[in-house]
Short mmCIF file of C-alpha atoms in Angstrom, two decimals:
data_model
loop_
_atom_site.label_atom_id
_atom_site.label_comp_id
_atom_site.label_asym_id
_atom_site.label_seq_id
_atom_site.Cartn_x
_atom_site.Cartn_y
_atom_site.Cartn_z
CA UNK A 1 -34.70 26.48 13.35
CA UNK A 2 -35.03 30.65 15.00
CA UNK A 3 -32.20 31.16 16.22
CA UNK A 4 -30.72 27.94 15.47
CA UNK A 5 -26.60 28.24 15.01
CA UNK A 6 -25.60 26.43 12.04
CA UNK A 7 -21.90 25.53 10.52
CA UNK A 8 -22.32 24.59 6.64
CA UNK A 9 -19.36 22.80 5.47
CA UNK A 10 -18.91 23.41 2.28
CA UNK A 11 -21.50 26.75 1.44
CA UNK A 12 -20.09 27.68 -1.51
CA UNK A 13 -21.09 26.25 -5.54
CA UNK A 14 -18.45 24.94 -7.33
CA UNK A 15 -20.32 25.88 -10.55
CA UNK A 16 -24.01 28.08 -11.29
CA UNK A 17 -27.04 26.51 -10.40
CA UNK A 18 -27.61 25.27 -6.46
CA UNK A 19 -25.18 22.57 -4.45
CA UNK A 20 -26.11 21.09 -1.49
CA UNK A 21 -24.47 22.64 0.67
CA UNK A 22 -25.14 26.58 -1.08
CA UNK A 23 -29.32 25.24 -0.48
CA UNK A 24 -28.94 23.75 3.07
CA UNK A 25 -27.41 27.07 4.18
CA UNK A 26 -29.78 29.62 2.49
CA UNK A 27 -32.30 27.36 3.55
CA UNK A 28 -31.74 27.59 7.17
CA UNK A 29 -31.72 31.27 6.48
CA UNK A 30 -34.78 30.84 5.79
CA UNK A 31 -36.51 28.93 8.80
CA UNK A 32 -34.19 31.94 10.62
CA UNK A 33 -31.62 30.22 12.14
CA UNK A 34 -27.92 32.15 11.86
CA UNK A 35 -25.32 30.81 9.01
CA UNK A 36 -21.85 30.39 9.26
CA UNK A 37 -21.16 29.44 5.74
CA UNK A 38 -18.00 28.02 5.06
CA UNK A 39 -16.22 27.15 2.33
CA UNK A 40 -12.05 26.94 0.90
CA UNK A 41 -13.47 29.41 -1.84
CA UNK A 42 -13.77 32.93 0.48
CA UNK A 43 -15.01 33.89 -3.26
CA UNK A 44 -18.41 31.26 -2.82
CA UNK A 45 -18.40 31.50 1.34
CA UNK A 46 -19.93 34.91 0.97
CA UNK A 47 -21.60 34.27 -2.57
CA UNK A 48 -23.99 32.25 -0.21
CA UNK A 49 -24.11 34.77 2.91
CA UNK A 50 -24.75 37.07 0.57
CA UNK A 51 -27.95 35.36 -0.52
CA UNK A 52 -29.16 34.38 2.87
CA UNK A 53 -28.35 39.04 3.80
CA UNK A 54 -30.26 39.67 1.02
CA UNK A 55 -33.96 37.55 2.18
CA UNK A 56 -33.08 39.62 5.12
CA UNK A 57 -31.67 36.34 6.82
CA UNK A 58 -28.16 36.26 9.35
CA UNK A 59 -24.97 35.55 7.46
CA UNK A 60 -21.73 35.15 9.52
CA UNK A 61 -18.38 33.59 5.80
CA UNK A 62 -15.52 30.95 7.12
CA UNK A 63 -12.88 30.08 4.57
CA UNK A 64 -11.19 26.71 5.98
CA UNK A 65 -9.48 24.02 3.98
CA UNK A 66 -11.08 20.84 5.60
CA UNK A 67 -7.64 18.93 4.49
CA UNK A 68 -6.07 21.71 6.50
CA UNK A 69 -5.55 19.95 10.18
CA UNK A 70 -5.95 23.24 11.60
CA UNK A 71 -9.57 24.04 10.06
CA UNK A 72 -11.98 22.64 12.24
CA UNK A 73 -10.28 24.76 14.92
CA UNK A 74 -10.36 27.83 12.80
CA UNK A 75 -14.34 26.74 11.88
CA UNK A 76 -15.11 26.02 16.59
CA UNK A 77 -12.91 29.65 17.17
CA UNK A 78 -15.62 31.51 14.99
CA UNK A 79 -18.84 30.14 16.11
CA UNK A 80 -17.66 30.96 18.88
CA UNK A 81 -16.35 34.58 18.51
CA UNK A 82 -19.46 35.19 16.89
CA UNK A 83 -22.66 33.87 18.67
CA UNK A 84 -21.09 31.95 22.09
CA UNK A 85 -21.60 27.71 20.63
CA UNK A 86 -22.58 25.83 17.59
CA UNK A 87 -26.16 23.69 17.14
CA UNK A 88 -25.52 22.87 13.75
CA UNK A 89 -22.91 21.53 11.95
CA UNK A 90 -23.37 20.17 8.53
CA UNK A 91 -20.45 18.77 6.85
CA UNK A 92 -20.92 19.20 3.24
CA UNK A 93 -17.43 17.89 1.70
CA UNK A 94 -16.91 15.77 -0.76
CA UNK A 95 -13.81 15.17 -3.50
CA UNK A 96 -14.29 11.91 -6.70
CA UNK A 97 -12.02 9.72 -8.52
CA UNK A 98 -12.85 7.81 -10.99
CA UNK A 99 -10.78 4.84 -11.13
CA UNK A 100 -11.31 1.02 -9.60
CA UNK A 101 -8.97 -0.64 -7.45
CA UNK A 102 -6.14 -1.24 -9.91
CA UNK A 103 -6.36 2.03 -10.96
CA UNK A 104 -6.68 3.60 -7.82
CA UNK A 105 -2.87 5.10 -6.59
CA UNK A 106 -1.84 5.57 -2.65
CA UNK A 107 -1.45 9.05 -3.32
CA UNK A 108 -5.59 8.80 -5.22
CA UNK A 109 -5.81 7.05 -1.79
CA UNK A 110 -5.42 8.88 0.20
CA UNK A 111 -6.21 12.56 -1.01
CA UNK A 112 -9.63 12.09 -1.33
CA UNK A 113 -10.29 10.00 1.81
CA UNK A 114 -8.56 13.52 3.52
CA UNK A 115 -11.07 15.24 2.20
CA UNK A 116 -14.36 12.87 2.08
CA UNK A 117 -13.90 11.31 5.84
CA UNK A 118 -10.81 13.16 8.59
CA UNK A 119 -11.52 16.11 7.09
CA UNK A 120 -14.87 15.47 8.53
CA UNK A 121 -12.50 13.80 12.02
CA UNK A 122 -11.57 17.45 12.54
CA UNK A 123 -14.11 20.05 12.11
CA UNK A 124 -15.79 16.92 14.33
CA UNK A 125 -13.06 16.82 16.78
CA UNK A 126 -13.63 21.10 17.01
CA UNK A 127 -16.91 21.15 17.59
CA UNK A 128 -17.93 18.67 20.07
CA UNK A 129 -16.38 20.25 23.18
CA UNK A 130 -18.24 23.56 22.71
CA UNK A 131 -21.67 20.91 22.01
CA UNK A 132 -20.99 19.00 25.02
CA UNK A 133 -20.82 21.75 27.10
CA UNK A 134 -24.05 23.20 26.29
CA UNK A 135 -25.99 19.36 26.57
CA UNK A 136 -27.46 19.57 22.49
CA UNK A 137 -26.28 19.62 18.92
CA UNK A 138 -26.73 18.44 15.49
CA UNK A 139 -24.02 16.89 13.24
CA UNK A 140 -24.91 16.13 10.21
CA UNK A 141 -22.65 14.34 8.07
CA UNK A 142 -23.83 14.31 3.67
CA UNK A 143 -22.75 10.96 2.26
CA UNK A 144 -23.60 9.41 -0.85
CA UNK A 145 -25.44 6.40 -1.94
CA UNK A 146 -22.84 5.44 -3.65
CA UNK A 147 -21.66 4.24 -0.29
CA UNK A 148 -24.44 1.59 -0.36
CA UNK A 149 -25.34 1.18 -4.62
CA UNK A 150 -22.98 0.42 -6.48
CA UNK A 151 -22.95 2.65 -9.60
CA UNK A 152 -22.03 1.62 -13.30
CA UNK A 153 -18.55 2.70 -13.68
CA UNK A 154 -16.09 2.63 -10.70
CA UNK A 155 -15.00 5.30 -7.77
CA UNK A 156 -13.85 2.85 -5.18
CA UNK A 157 -11.76 6.26 -3.06
CA UNK A 158 -15.34 7.50 -3.47
CA UNK A 159 -17.51 4.73 -2.70
CA UNK A 160 -14.79 3.36 0.46
CA UNK A 161 -14.57 6.93 1.84
CA UNK A 162 -18.41 7.73 2.21
CA UNK A 163 -19.30 4.35 3.70
CA UNK A 164 -16.88 4.57 5.94
CA UNK A 165 -17.99 8.30 6.92
CA UNK A 166 -21.78 6.14 7.48
CA UNK A 167 -20.04 4.58 9.91
CA UNK A 168 -17.79 7.62 11.88
CA UNK A 169 -21.35 9.23 11.62
CA UNK A 170 -22.55 5.78 13.75
CA UNK A 171 -19.92 5.68 16.15
CA UNK A 172 -19.55 10.07 16.99
CA UNK A 173 -23.96 9.14 17.65
CA UNK A 174 -23.04 5.91 19.88
CA UNK A 175 -20.19 8.21 21.21
CA UNK A 176 -22.67 11.38 22.19
CA UNK A 177 -26.34 10.77 22.69
CA UNK A 178 -24.79 10.84 26.90
CA UNK A 179 -24.49 14.50 25.18
CA UNK A 180 -27.72 14.48 24.51
CA UNK A 181 -25.81 15.31 21.07
CA UNK A 182 -27.39 13.00 17.70
CA UNK A 183 -25.02 12.11 15.28
CA UNK A 184 -26.24 11.53 11.52
CA UNK A 185 -25.98 11.21 7.65
CA UNK A 186 -27.76 11.04 4.83
CA UNK A 187 -26.81 9.98 1.75
CA UNK A 188 -27.95 11.69 -1.71
CA UNK A 189 -29.06 9.45 -5.18
CA UNK A 190 -28.82 11.20 -8.25
CA UNK A 191 -29.24 14.80 -7.72
CA UNK A 192 -28.91 17.48 -10.24
CA UNK A 193 -25.77 19.58 -9.03
CA UNK A 194 -22.70 21.79 -10.06
CA UNK A 195 -20.64 19.04 -8.74
CA UNK A 196 -21.88 16.30 -11.32
CA UNK A 197 -22.22 18.88 -13.79
CA UNK A 198 -18.20 19.18 -13.24
CA UNK A 199 -17.46 15.61 -13.41
CA UNK A 200 -18.74 14.18 -16.35
CA UNK A 201 -17.12 14.79 -19.40
CA UNK A 202 -17.21 18.50 -21.12
CA UNK A 203 -18.15 16.86 -24.62
CA UNK A 204 -21.20 14.52 -23.00
CA UNK A 205 -24.48 16.31 -24.38
CA UNK A 206 -26.12 17.23 -20.77
CA UNK A 207 -29.45 16.83 -21.80
CA UNK A 208 -28.71 13.41 -22.65
CA UNK A 209 -27.17 13.06 -19.28
CA UNK A 210 -30.08 14.72 -17.25
CA UNK A 211 -32.25 11.94 -19.30
CA UNK A 212 -29.86 9.10 -18.59
CA UNK A 213 -29.57 9.92 -15.45
CA UNK A 214 -33.90 10.50 -14.39
CA UNK A 215 -34.10 7.17 -16.16
CA UNK A 216 -32.13 5.02 -13.72
CA UNK A 217 -35.04 6.37 -10.57
CA UNK A 218 -38.14 4.84 -9.55
CA UNK A 219 -39.35 8.52 -9.53
CA UNK A 220 -38.22 8.93 -12.77
CA UNK A 221 -36.84 12.83 -12.25
CA UNK A 222 -33.25 14.02 -10.45
CA UNK A 223 -33.57 15.13 -7.22
CA UNK A 224 -32.49 18.78 -6.06
CA UNK A 225 -29.62 20.31 -4.12
CA UNK A 226 -33.28 21.56 -2.32
CA UNK A 227 -34.09 17.85 -1.31
CA UNK A 228 -31.35 17.45 0.28
CA UNK A 229 -30.84 20.46 1.76
CA UNK A 230 -34.91 19.20 3.34
CA UNK A 231 -33.13 16.30 4.94
CA UNK A 232 -30.77 18.67 6.32
CA UNK A 233 -32.97 21.05 8.14
CA UNK A 234 -35.28 17.85 9.20
CA UNK A 235 -31.58 16.99 10.50
CA UNK A 236 -30.89 19.55 12.81
CA UNK A 237 -34.28 20.84 14.04
CA UNK A 238 -35.83 19.57 16.54
CA UNK A 239 -37.73 17.46 14.69
CA UNK A 240 -35.71 14.63 14.85
CA UNK A 241 -35.27 15.14 18.29
CA UNK A 242 -35.10 11.28 18.77
CA UNK A 243 -33.09 10.68 16.33
CA UNK A 244 -29.78 10.31 15.93
CA UNK A 245 -27.25 7.50 14.37
CA UNK A 246 -29.68 6.62 11.58
CA UNK A 247 -28.35 7.09 7.59
CA UNK A 248 -31.83 8.93 5.45
CA UNK A 249 -32.06 8.26 1.54
CA UNK A 250 -32.55 10.83 -0.60
CA UNK A 251 -32.12 9.07 -3.57
CA UNK A 252 -36.85 8.41 -5.18
CA UNK A 253 -36.62 4.91 -5.17
CA UNK A 254 -33.13 4.17 -6.51
CA UNK A 255 -32.71 1.20 -3.81
CA UNK A 256 -36.30 0.53 -2.46
#
C-alpha cells in the first residue's frame, strides 16, 4: 500500500474504542498509505488522523456529512488538491433503525437509505472521474451480514439498505471494470464495535451481551474492527487486483 492515496469515509468512531472505519484508517496508514480521514464530526476525524501521525504515518482530514448532496464533491476535491487523485475509497458509514414493516415509517426508511445507500452513490459518483482518469482504483463498501442473514430482532430498513448496497457495489464493478476500477463489498457479522454498544439498551449488562453475541458464532467469539480492517486492506491492495464485484463475509463462520 506504499504511497496509495486512500479516503476512509467514516474514519472516526461513534464512541470509545475501535470502530471499523477508525481501525481501517490506521491499518492502511501502517501499510504505507496516505490516508484522508473523513467524518461528519471534525474531532472524530482528527482523533484518527492524530493516531496515524503519532505512529509516523501520513494523514489528512475532511469533514463531510454523507447526507449532504455536496459531500462527495468535497471529498474528491480534497483528495485531488492534496495528492492529485485517489486510489482507494472505503465507504464505512451506516445507521440502524429498529422496527419491522409495520413499525417503519416513510421517514425512518428514507433516513436509513439516505445514509446507507445514497451516501455511497454520492461518494462514488464524485470519485469515479478521478479513478477513470488514472485508469485504476478500488472501491470498498462496508455492508453487513444483515443483508443476507436475519437477526433475532427486526430492523427491516437496515437489512434492505445493506442488501441494496451489495447490489450497488456489483453494478459499479460491472460498469467500471474496463477502467481497471474494482468494486467490492464487505459483510461484517458479529463485530464488537462502539456502534453496537450504542445500539443496545443502556440497561443491558455489557458482559452478558458480549457472551450472548459470542455464542451465536461458530468460532465462539465476536470479531473485532481489525478483522474488518484487514478485509478492507486486502480489497484495497494489489493482492486483490483480479477481484471485483465480490462480497466478502467476515463472520466467524456464522453463515457457513
